[in-house]
mmCIF file of C-alpha atoms in Angstrom:
data_model
loop_
_atom_site.group_PDB
_atom_site.id
_atom_site.type_symbol
_atom_site.label_atom_id
_atom_site.label_comp_id
_atom_site.label_asym_id
_atom_site.label_seq_id
_atom_site.Cartn_x
_atom_site.Cartn_y
_atom_site.Cartn_z
ATOM 1 C CA UNK B 12 19.472 21.868 76.124
ATOM 2 C CA UNK B 13 18.771 25.482 77.722
ATOM 3 C CA UNK B 14 17.913 28.236 75.204
ATOM 4 C CA UNK B 15 21.360 29.895 76.140
ATOM 5 C CA UNK B 16 23.378 26.717 75.075
ATOM 6 C CA UNK B 17 21.089 26.425 71.928
ATOM 7 C CA UNK B 18 21.937 30.010 70.973
ATOM 8 C CA UNK B 19 25.622 29.500 71.622
ATOM 9 C CA UNK B 20 25.630 26.390 69.561
ATOM 10 C CA UNK B 21 23.851 27.998 66.564
ATOM 11 C CA UNK B 22 25.821 30.975 66.473
ATOM 12 C CA UNK B 23 29.067 28.831 66.544
ATOM 13 C CA UNK B 24 27.685 26.989 63.674
ATOM 14 C CA UNK B 25 26.970 30.212 61.747
ATOM 15 C CA UNK B 26 30.291 31.496 62.119
ATOM 16 C CA UNK B 27 31.939 28.181 60.852
ATOM 17 C CA UNK B 28 29.801 28.377 57.799
ATOM 18 C CA UNK B 29 31.260 31.496 56.571
ATOM 19 C CA UNK B 30 34.753 30.314 57.234
ATOM 20 C CA UNK B 31 34.377 27.037 55.494
ATOM 21 C CA UNK B 32 32.756 28.660 52.516
ATOM 22 C CA UNK B 33 35.685 31.124 52.301
ATOM 23 C CA UNK B 34 37.974 28.227 52.860
ATOM 24 C CA UNK B 35 36.575 26.310 49.790
ATOM 25 C CA UNK B 36 36.728 28.906 47.365
ATOM 26 C CA UNK B 37 40.042 30.745 48.216
ATOM 27 C CA UNK B 38 44.014 29.758 47.524
ATOM 28 C CA UNK B 39 45.481 28.021 50.118
ATOM 29 C CA UNK B 40 47.408 30.420 52.364
ATOM 30 C CA UNK B 41 51.305 30.716 52.620
ATOM 31 C CA UNK B 42 51.013 29.419 56.102
ATOM 32 C CA UNK B 43 49.783 26.161 54.619
ATOM 33 C CA UNK B 44 51.939 25.640 51.114
ATOM 34 C CA UNK B 45 52.055 22.361 49.280
ATOM 35 C CA UNK B 46 55.892 23.017 48.895
ATOM 36 C CA UNK B 47 57.758 25.330 51.063
ATOM 37 C CA UNK B 48 60.163 27.213 49.248
ATOM 38 C CA UNK B 49 62.857 29.993 50.356
ATOM 39 C CA UNK B 50 61.914 33.457 49.946
ATOM 40 C CA UNK B 51 63.775 35.017 46.781
ATOM 41 C CA UNK B 52 64.374 38.871 47.294
ATOM 42 C CA UNK B 53 62.084 38.904 50.274
ATOM 43 C CA UNK B 54 59.263 37.209 48.083
ATOM 44 C CA UNK B 55 57.718 33.961 49.362
ATOM 45 C CA UNK B 56 57.506 31.635 46.266
ATOM 46 C CA UNK B 57 56.041 28.670 47.982
ATOM 47 C CA UNK B 58 53.874 26.489 45.863
ATOM 48 C CA UNK B 59 49.909 26.823 46.940
ATOM 49 C CA UNK B 60 47.050 24.838 45.856
ATOM 50 C CA UNK B 61 46.251 27.481 42.994
ATOM 51 C CA UNK B 62 49.865 27.421 41.787
ATOM 52 C CA UNK B 63 50.090 23.584 41.642
ATOM 53 C CA UNK B 64 46.243 23.555 39.919
ATOM 54 C CA UNK B 65 47.870 25.901 37.093
ATOM 55 C CA UNK B 66 50.395 23.204 36.536
ATOM 56 C CA UNK B 67 47.718 20.624 36.325
ATOM 57 C CA UNK B 68 45.772 22.626 33.993
ATOM 58 C CA UNK B 69 48.765 23.512 31.715
ATOM 59 C CA UNK B 70 49.647 19.702 31.610
ATOM 60 C CA UNK B 71 46.021 18.677 30.704
ATOM 61 C CA UNK B 72 45.965 21.189 27.805
ATOM 62 C CA UNK B 73 49.296 20.115 26.512
ATOM 63 C CA UNK B 74 48.139 16.337 26.559
ATOM 64 C CA UNK B 75 44.960 16.891 25.376
ATOM 65 C CA UNK B 76 45.268 19.810 22.706
ATOM 66 C CA UNK B 77 48.675 20.636 22.013
ATOM 67 C CA UNK B 78 50.276 17.265 21.616
ATOM 68 C CA UNK B 79 47.410 15.932 19.452
ATOM 69 C CA UNK B 80 47.507 18.637 17.309
ATOM 70 C CA UNK B 81 51.199 18.493 16.900
ATOM 71 C CA UNK B 82 51.108 14.778 15.954
ATOM 72 C CA UNK B 83 48.002 15.483 13.414
ATOM 73 C CA UNK B 84 49.923 18.282 11.564
ATOM 74 C CA UNK B 85 52.854 15.959 11.064
ATOM 75 C CA UNK B 86 50.832 13.737 9.076
ATOM 76 C CA UNK B 87 51.375 13.796 5.336
ATOM 77 C CA UNK B 88 47.515 13.824 4.595
ATOM 78 C CA UNK B 89 45.916 14.850 7.988
ATOM 79 C CA UNK B 90 42.387 13.441 8.284
ATOM 80 C CA UNK B 91 40.730 14.146 11.371
ATOM 81 C CA UNK B 92 39.173 11.528 13.322
ATOM 82 C CA UNK B 93 37.876 10.908 16.865
ATOM 83 C CA UNK B 94 39.290 13.461 19.452
ATOM 84 C CA UNK B 95 40.833 15.482 16.643
ATOM 85 C CA UNK B 96 37.407 15.804 15.147
ATOM 86 C CA UNK B 97 36.147 17.774 18.525
ATOM 87 C CA UNK B 98 39.335 19.832 18.370
ATOM 88 C CA UNK B 99 38.820 20.892 14.863
ATOM 89 C CA UNK B 100 35.298 21.787 15.314
ATOM 90 C CA UNK B 101 36.220 24.182 18.429
ATOM 91 C CA UNK B 102 39.107 25.601 16.349
ATOM 92 C CA UNK B 103 37.234 26.368 13.593
ATOM 93 C CA UNK B 104 34.235 27.589 15.573
ATOM 94 C CA UNK B 105 36.431 30.168 17.555
ATOM 95 C CA UNK B 106 38.279 31.375 14.434
ATOM 96 C CA UNK B 107 35.133 31.735 12.095
ATOM 97 C CA UNK B 108 32.621 33.184 14.823
ATOM 98 C CA UNK B 109 34.951 35.062 16.977
ATOM 99 C CA UNK B 110 38.455 35.907 15.569
ATOM 100 C CA UNK B 111 37.440 36.721 11.858
ATOM 101 C CA UNK B 112 34.531 39.117 12.740
ATOM 102 C CA UNK B 113 36.112 40.911 15.367
ATOM 103 C CA UNK B 114 39.947 41.005 14.248
ATOM 104 C CA UNK B 115 39.515 40.652 10.843
ATOM 105 C CA UNK B 116 40.703 38.195 8.138
ATOM 106 C CA UNK B 117 43.976 39.803 7.446
ATOM 107 C CA UNK B 118 45.354 39.304 11.129
ATOM 108 C CA UNK B 119 43.228 36.499 12.006
ATOM 109 C CA UNK B 120 46.126 33.858 11.690
ATOM 110 C CA UNK B 121 48.147 36.055 13.619
ATOM 111 C CA UNK B 122 45.970 36.386 16.847
ATOM 112 C CA UNK B 123 43.896 33.013 16.561
ATOM 113 C CA UNK B 124 46.607 31.158 18.456
ATOM 114 C CA UNK B 125 46.454 33.503 21.844
ATOM 115 C CA UNK B 126 42.673 33.522 21.566
ATOM 116 C CA UNK B 127 42.421 29.945 21.158
ATOM 117 C CA UNK B 128 45.099 29.484 24.131
ATOM 118 C CA UNK B 129 42.699 31.495 26.124
ATOM 119 C CA UNK B 130 39.736 29.342 25.468
ATOM 120 C CA UNK B 131 41.290 26.143 26.090
ATOM 121 C CA UNK B 132 42.978 27.198 29.175
ATOM 122 C CA UNK B 133 40.010 28.927 30.889
ATOM 123 C CA UNK B 134 37.813 26.011 29.768
ATOM 124 C CA UNK B 135 39.941 23.416 31.531
ATOM 125 C CA UNK B 136 40.495 25.448 34.367
ATOM 126 C CA UNK B 137 36.778 26.036 35.020
ATOM 127 C CA UNK B 138 36.088 22.391 34.378
ATOM 128 C CA UNK B 139 38.437 20.960 36.737
ATOM 129 C CA UNK B 140 37.297 23.354 39.310
ATOM 130 C CA UNK B 141 33.832 21.696 39.274
ATOM 131 C CA UNK B 142 35.260 18.209 39.711
ATOM 132 C CA UNK B 143 35.752 17.498 43.780
ATOM 133 C CA UNK B 144 38.991 15.750 43.361
ATOM 134 C CA UNK B 145 40.643 16.775 46.615
ATOM 135 C CA UNK B 146 37.350 16.308 48.780
ATOM 136 C CA UNK B 147 37.462 12.653 47.364
ATOM 137 C CA UNK B 148 41.074 12.280 48.020
ATOM 138 C CA UNK B 149 40.463 13.820 51.664
ATOM 139 C CA UNK B 150 37.542 11.413 52.323
ATOM 140 C CA UNK B 151 39.355 8.344 51.089
ATOM 141 C CA UNK B 152 42.423 9.072 53.052
ATOM 142 C CA UNK B 153 40.246 9.859 56.144
ATOM 143 C CA UNK B 154 38.028 6.748 56.128
ATOM 144 C CA UNK B 155 40.196 4.185 54.122
ATOM 145 C CA UNK B 156 43.853 5.145 55.316
ATOM 146 C CA UNK B 157 42.932 6.866 58.707
ATOM 147 C CA UNK B 158 44.932 9.714 58.050
ATOM 148 C CA UNK B 159 44.251 12.192 60.795
ATOM 149 C CA UNK B 160 42.359 15.130 60.035
ATOM 150 C CA UNK B 161 44.169 18.633 60.235
ATOM 151 C CA UNK B 162 47.637 17.011 60.366
ATOM 152 C CA UNK B 163 49.810 18.796 57.666
ATOM 153 C CA UNK B 164 52.621 16.499 57.813
ATOM 154 C CA UNK B 165 50.510 14.406 55.508
ATOM 155 C CA UNK B 166 50.570 15.981 52.026
ATOM 156 C CA UNK B 167 47.067 14.930 51.364
ATOM 157 C CA UNK B 168 45.652 17.299 54.063
ATOM 158 C CA UNK B 169 47.685 20.049 52.650
ATOM 159 C CA UNK B 170 45.636 19.656 49.345
ATOM 160 C CA UNK B 171 42.573 20.232 51.569
ATOM 161 C CA UNK B 172 43.315 23.871 52.005
ATOM 162 C CA UNK B 173 41.700 26.003 49.622
ATOM 163 C CA UNK B 174 39.515 25.606 46.360
ATOM 164 C CA UNK B 175 40.834 23.941 42.973
ATOM 165 C CA UNK B 176 39.051 26.506 40.787
ATOM 166 C CA UNK B 177 42.130 28.749 39.588
ATOM 167 C CA UNK B 178 39.975 30.932 37.661
ATOM 168 C CA UNK B 179 38.193 32.066 40.660
ATOM 169 C CA UNK B 180 41.585 33.701 41.619
ATOM 170 C CA UNK B 181 41.788 37.185 40.865
ATOM 171 C CA UNK B 182 45.713 37.016 40.587
ATOM 172 C CA UNK B 183 45.279 34.334 37.865
ATOM 173 C CA UNK B 184 42.631 36.423 36.070
ATOM 174 C CA UNK B 185 44.424 39.636 36.400
ATOM 175 C CA UNK B 186 47.438 37.643 34.715
ATOM 176 C CA UNK B 187 45.181 36.583 31.632
ATOM 177 C CA UNK B 188 43.808 39.949 31.310
ATOM 178 C CA UNK B 189 47.461 41.603 31.079
ATOM 179 C CA UNK B 190 48.168 39.243 28.274
ATOM 180 C CA UNK B 191 45.531 40.748 26.563
ATOM 181 C CA UNK B 192 46.414 44.218 27.713
ATOM 182 C CA UNK B 193 49.691 44.032 25.859
ATOM 183 C CA UNK B 194 48.321 42.079 23.094
ATOM 184 C CA UNK B 195 46.003 45.065 22.430
ATOM 185 C CA UNK B 196 49.374 47.303 22.227
ATOM 186 C CA UNK B 197 50.956 44.957 19.988
ATOM 187 C CA UNK B 198 48.139 44.574 17.684
ATOM 188 C CA UNK B 199 47.755 48.143 17.145
ATOM 189 C CA UNK B 200 51.724 48.788 16.953
ATOM 190 C CA UNK B 201 52.002 46.018 14.193
ATOM 191 C CA UNK B 202 48.792 47.279 12.310
ATOM 192 C CA UNK B 203 49.450 50.960 12.262
ATOM 193 C CA UNK B 204 52.823 51.494 13.886
ATOM 194 C CA UNK B 205 53.800 52.099 17.367
ATOM 195 C CA UNK B 206 53.474 56.039 17.222
ATOM 196 C CA UNK B 207 50.349 55.851 14.996
ATOM 197 C CA UNK B 208 48.777 53.348 17.389
ATOM 198 C CA UNK B 209 48.727 55.812 20.457
ATOM 199 C CA UNK B 210 47.753 58.934 17.987
ATOM 200 C CA UNK B 211 44.842 56.777 17.289
ATOM 201 C CA UNK B 212 43.624 57.665 20.997
ATOM 202 C CA UNK B 213 42.968 61.018 19.594
ATOM 203 C CA UNK B 214 39.813 60.830 17.281
ATOM 204 C CA UNK B 215 39.913 63.417 14.235
ATOM 205 C CA UNK B 216 37.494 65.737 13.324
ATOM 206 C CA UNK B 217 36.690 66.938 16.953
ATOM 207 C CA UNK B 218 37.206 70.324 18.739
ATOM 208 C CA UNK B 219 40.366 70.576 21.249
ATOM 209 C CA UNK B 220 38.202 70.463 24.267
ATOM 210 C CA UNK B 221 36.173 67.331 23.131
ATOM 211 C CA UNK B 222 39.600 65.606 21.788
ATOM 212 C CA UNK B 223 41.132 66.276 25.412
ATOM 213 C CA UNK B 224 38.072 64.921 26.890
ATOM 214 C CA UNK B 225 38.154 61.762 24.416
ATOM 215 C CA UNK B 226 41.834 60.966 24.837
ATOM 216 C CA UNK B 227 41.296 60.869 28.703
ATOM 217 C CA UNK B 228 38.348 58.368 28.271
ATOM 218 C CA UNK B 229 40.313 56.337 25.787
ATOM 219 C CA UNK B 230 43.183 56.307 28.237
ATOM 220 C CA UNK B 231 41.261 55.360 31.140
ATOM 221 C CA UNK B 232 39.494 52.430 28.802
ATOM 222 C CA UNK B 233 42.759 51.020 28.314
ATOM 223 C CA UNK B 234 43.107 50.130 31.966
ATOM 224 C CA UNK B 235 39.145 49.299 32.333
ATOM 225 C CA UNK B 236 39.127 46.535 29.740
ATOM 226 C CA UNK B 237 41.595 44.276 31.480
ATOM 227 C CA UNK B 238 40.058 45.095 34.683
ATOM 228 C CA UNK B 239 36.693 44.322 33.319
ATOM 229 C CA UNK B 240 38.199 40.811 32.123
ATOM 230 C CA UNK B 241 39.532 40.205 35.574
ATOM 231 C CA UNK B 242 36.417 40.893 37.473
ATOM 232 C CA UNK B 243 34.155 39.035 35.311
ATOM 233 C CA UNK B 244 36.004 35.488 35.086
ATOM 234 C CA UNK B 245 36.869 35.503 38.761
ATOM 235 C CA UNK B 246 33.496 36.926 40.116
ATOM 236 C CA UNK B 247 31.668 34.474 38.184
ATOM 237 C CA UNK B 248 33.318 31.489 38.861
ATOM 238 C CA UNK B 249 33.661 32.262 42.543
ATOM 239 C CA UNK B 250 29.805 33.223 42.711
ATOM 240 C CA UNK B 251 28.661 29.791 41.762
ATOM 241 C CA UNK B 252 30.591 28.037 44.332
ATOM 242 C CA UNK B 253 29.648 30.223 47.058
ATOM 243 C CA UNK B 254 26.119 29.884 46.206
ATOM 244 C CA UNK B 255 26.286 26.016 46.004
ATOM 245 C CA UNK B 256 28.302 25.844 49.496
ATOM 246 C CA UNK B 257 25.679 28.221 50.912
ATOM 247 C CA UNK B 258 22.539 26.200 49.972
ATOM 248 C CA UNK B 259 24.024 23.085 51.343
ATOM 249 C CA UNK B 260 25.001 24.675 54.505
ATOM 250 C CA UNK B 261 21.368 25.613 55.346
ATOM 251 C CA UNK B 262 21.171 21.868 56.316
ATOM 252 C CA UNK B 263 23.728 22.428 59.199
ATOM 253 C CA UNK B 264 22.379 25.646 60.163
ATOM 254 C CA UNK B 265 18.891 24.513 60.611
ATOM 255 C CA UNK B 266 19.886 21.288 62.081
ATOM 256 C CA UNK B 267 21.664 23.568 64.969
ATOM 257 C CA UNK B 268 19.221 26.321 65.112
ATOM 258 C CA UNK B 269 15.946 23.988 65.286
ATOM 259 C CA UNK B 270 16.561 20.237 65.442
ATOM 260 C CA UNK B 271 18.628 17.598 63.318
ATOM 261 C CA UNK B 272 15.144 16.456 61.607
ATOM 262 C CA UNK B 273 14.841 20.090 60.387
ATOM 263 C CA UNK B 274 18.178 19.523 58.616
ATOM 264 C CA UNK B 275 17.239 16.439 57.108
ATOM 265 C CA UNK B 276 14.038 17.654 55.973
ATOM 266 C CA UNK B 277 15.604 20.545 54.327
ATOM 267 C CA UNK B 278 17.841 18.389 52.724
ATOM 268 C CA UNK B 279 15.205 17.319 50.200
ATOM 269 C CA UNK B 280 15.121 20.916 48.963
ATOM 270 C CA UNK B 281 18.931 21.835 49.219
ATOM 271 C CA UNK B 282 20.182 18.858 47.579
ATOM 272 C CA UNK B 283 18.079 19.300 44.460
ATOM 273 C CA UNK B 284 18.820 22.752 44.300
ATOM 274 C CA UNK B 285 22.596 22.147 44.785
ATOM 275 C CA UNK B 286 22.348 19.716 41.916
ATOM 276 C CA UNK B 287 20.521 22.262 39.554
ATOM 277 C CA UNK B 288 23.131 24.823 40.070
ATOM 278 C CA UNK B 289 25.824 22.377 39.558
ATOM 279 C CA UNK B 290 24.191 21.721 36.114
ATOM 280 C CA UNK B 291 24.042 25.718 35.690
ATOM 281 C CA UNK B 292 27.876 25.791 36.610
ATOM 282 C CA UNK B 293 28.588 23.405 33.574
ATOM 283 C CA UNK B 294 27.024 26.167 31.146
ATOM 284 C CA UNK B 295 28.802 28.992 33.046
ATOM 285 C CA UNK B 296 32.266 27.036 32.559
ATOM 286 C CA UNK B 297 31.473 27.058 28.708
ATOM 287 C CA UNK B 298 30.060 30.777 28.763
ATOM 288 C CA UNK B 299 32.825 32.440 30.496
ATOM 289 C CA UNK B 300 35.528 30.790 28.475
ATOM 290 C CA UNK B 301 33.668 31.827 25.520
ATOM 291 C CA UNK B 302 33.138 35.353 26.732
ATOM 292 C CA UNK B 303 36.886 36.002 27.922
ATOM 293 C CA UNK B 304 38.132 35.032 24.413
ATOM 294 C CA UNK B 305 35.321 37.120 22.858
ATOM 295 C CA UNK B 306 36.085 40.252 24.577
ATOM 296 C CA UNK B 307 39.706 39.826 23.938
ATOM 297 C CA UNK B 308 39.345 39.426 20.370
ATOM 298 C CA UNK B 309 36.980 42.436 20.269
ATOM 299 C CA UNK B 310 39.647 44.595 22.060
ATOM 300 C CA UNK B 311 42.293 43.609 19.955
ATOM 301 C CA UNK B 312 40.286 44.151 16.838
ATOM 302 C CA UNK B 313 39.367 47.653 18.199
ATOM 303 C CA UNK B 314 42.908 48.281 18.164
ATOM 304 C CA UNK B 315 43.586 47.178 14.742
ATOM 305 C CA UNK B 316 40.386 48.036 12.928
ATOM 306 C CA UNK B 317 40.431 51.981 14.334
ATOM 307 C CA UNK B 318 38.020 53.197 11.699
ATOM 308 C CA UNK B 319 35.121 50.954 13.115
#
């Protein structure tokens, strides 16, 4: 192979690697919807992969959390056992270490449900994103059932467009953050009254120039809080997947730039590193669910406990 041909080949691989990484962490585009629906008021409401995954996560949370708790509460003398022991442990931990210290005992029963909903929803969404469900379906359909690659007439091929981690989608995390934003306003209004909640933006005991400056900072902070929640969760979940895919891509890049043996040799480094990052991602799944719920509780508590 000539130098020019080698350079052209390696350049092509480098271009494909970037596209493939973005393809595996983003949502399926409206050009490849799973279910095509007619526009409503000019808005395309077709079902994309992340919409499907939101439904899947909601179903799993219902099956593994909501339904067992409802059955448990209907018993005359409920005694937790098996799976309910795990749920009770998590609920007690979130209530005692996140809700009560930050929101307070008086309003803990009011706001614990939404905090727990955030935790379980994000935990399940993050966890499912680590399981290569659709890649396994694609490989199975291609090698066992001879489904042609790239033919979107087959539903399984549509599932291969985009990533499965919905919490890596900024629209999803923004939706969760907006719920926290309105929860902050409602919490402050319930604790102090609607007018008094907004008056609390003005700290007492300061001169007029300082008070005006603090009001502007507090007003800006109202929007910075949900923005921070949005970016932190989505960026952390996306970053881990990009790092994992980038390391695995080294094998293809070096195999094209040097020779196939180099790519095989690099696999001795890339595969263990990918396994280590996957293990780290399991920790990130738990930590990000915890951090989002913790910060939501802190922000709600700040609206309630203004004197703090």
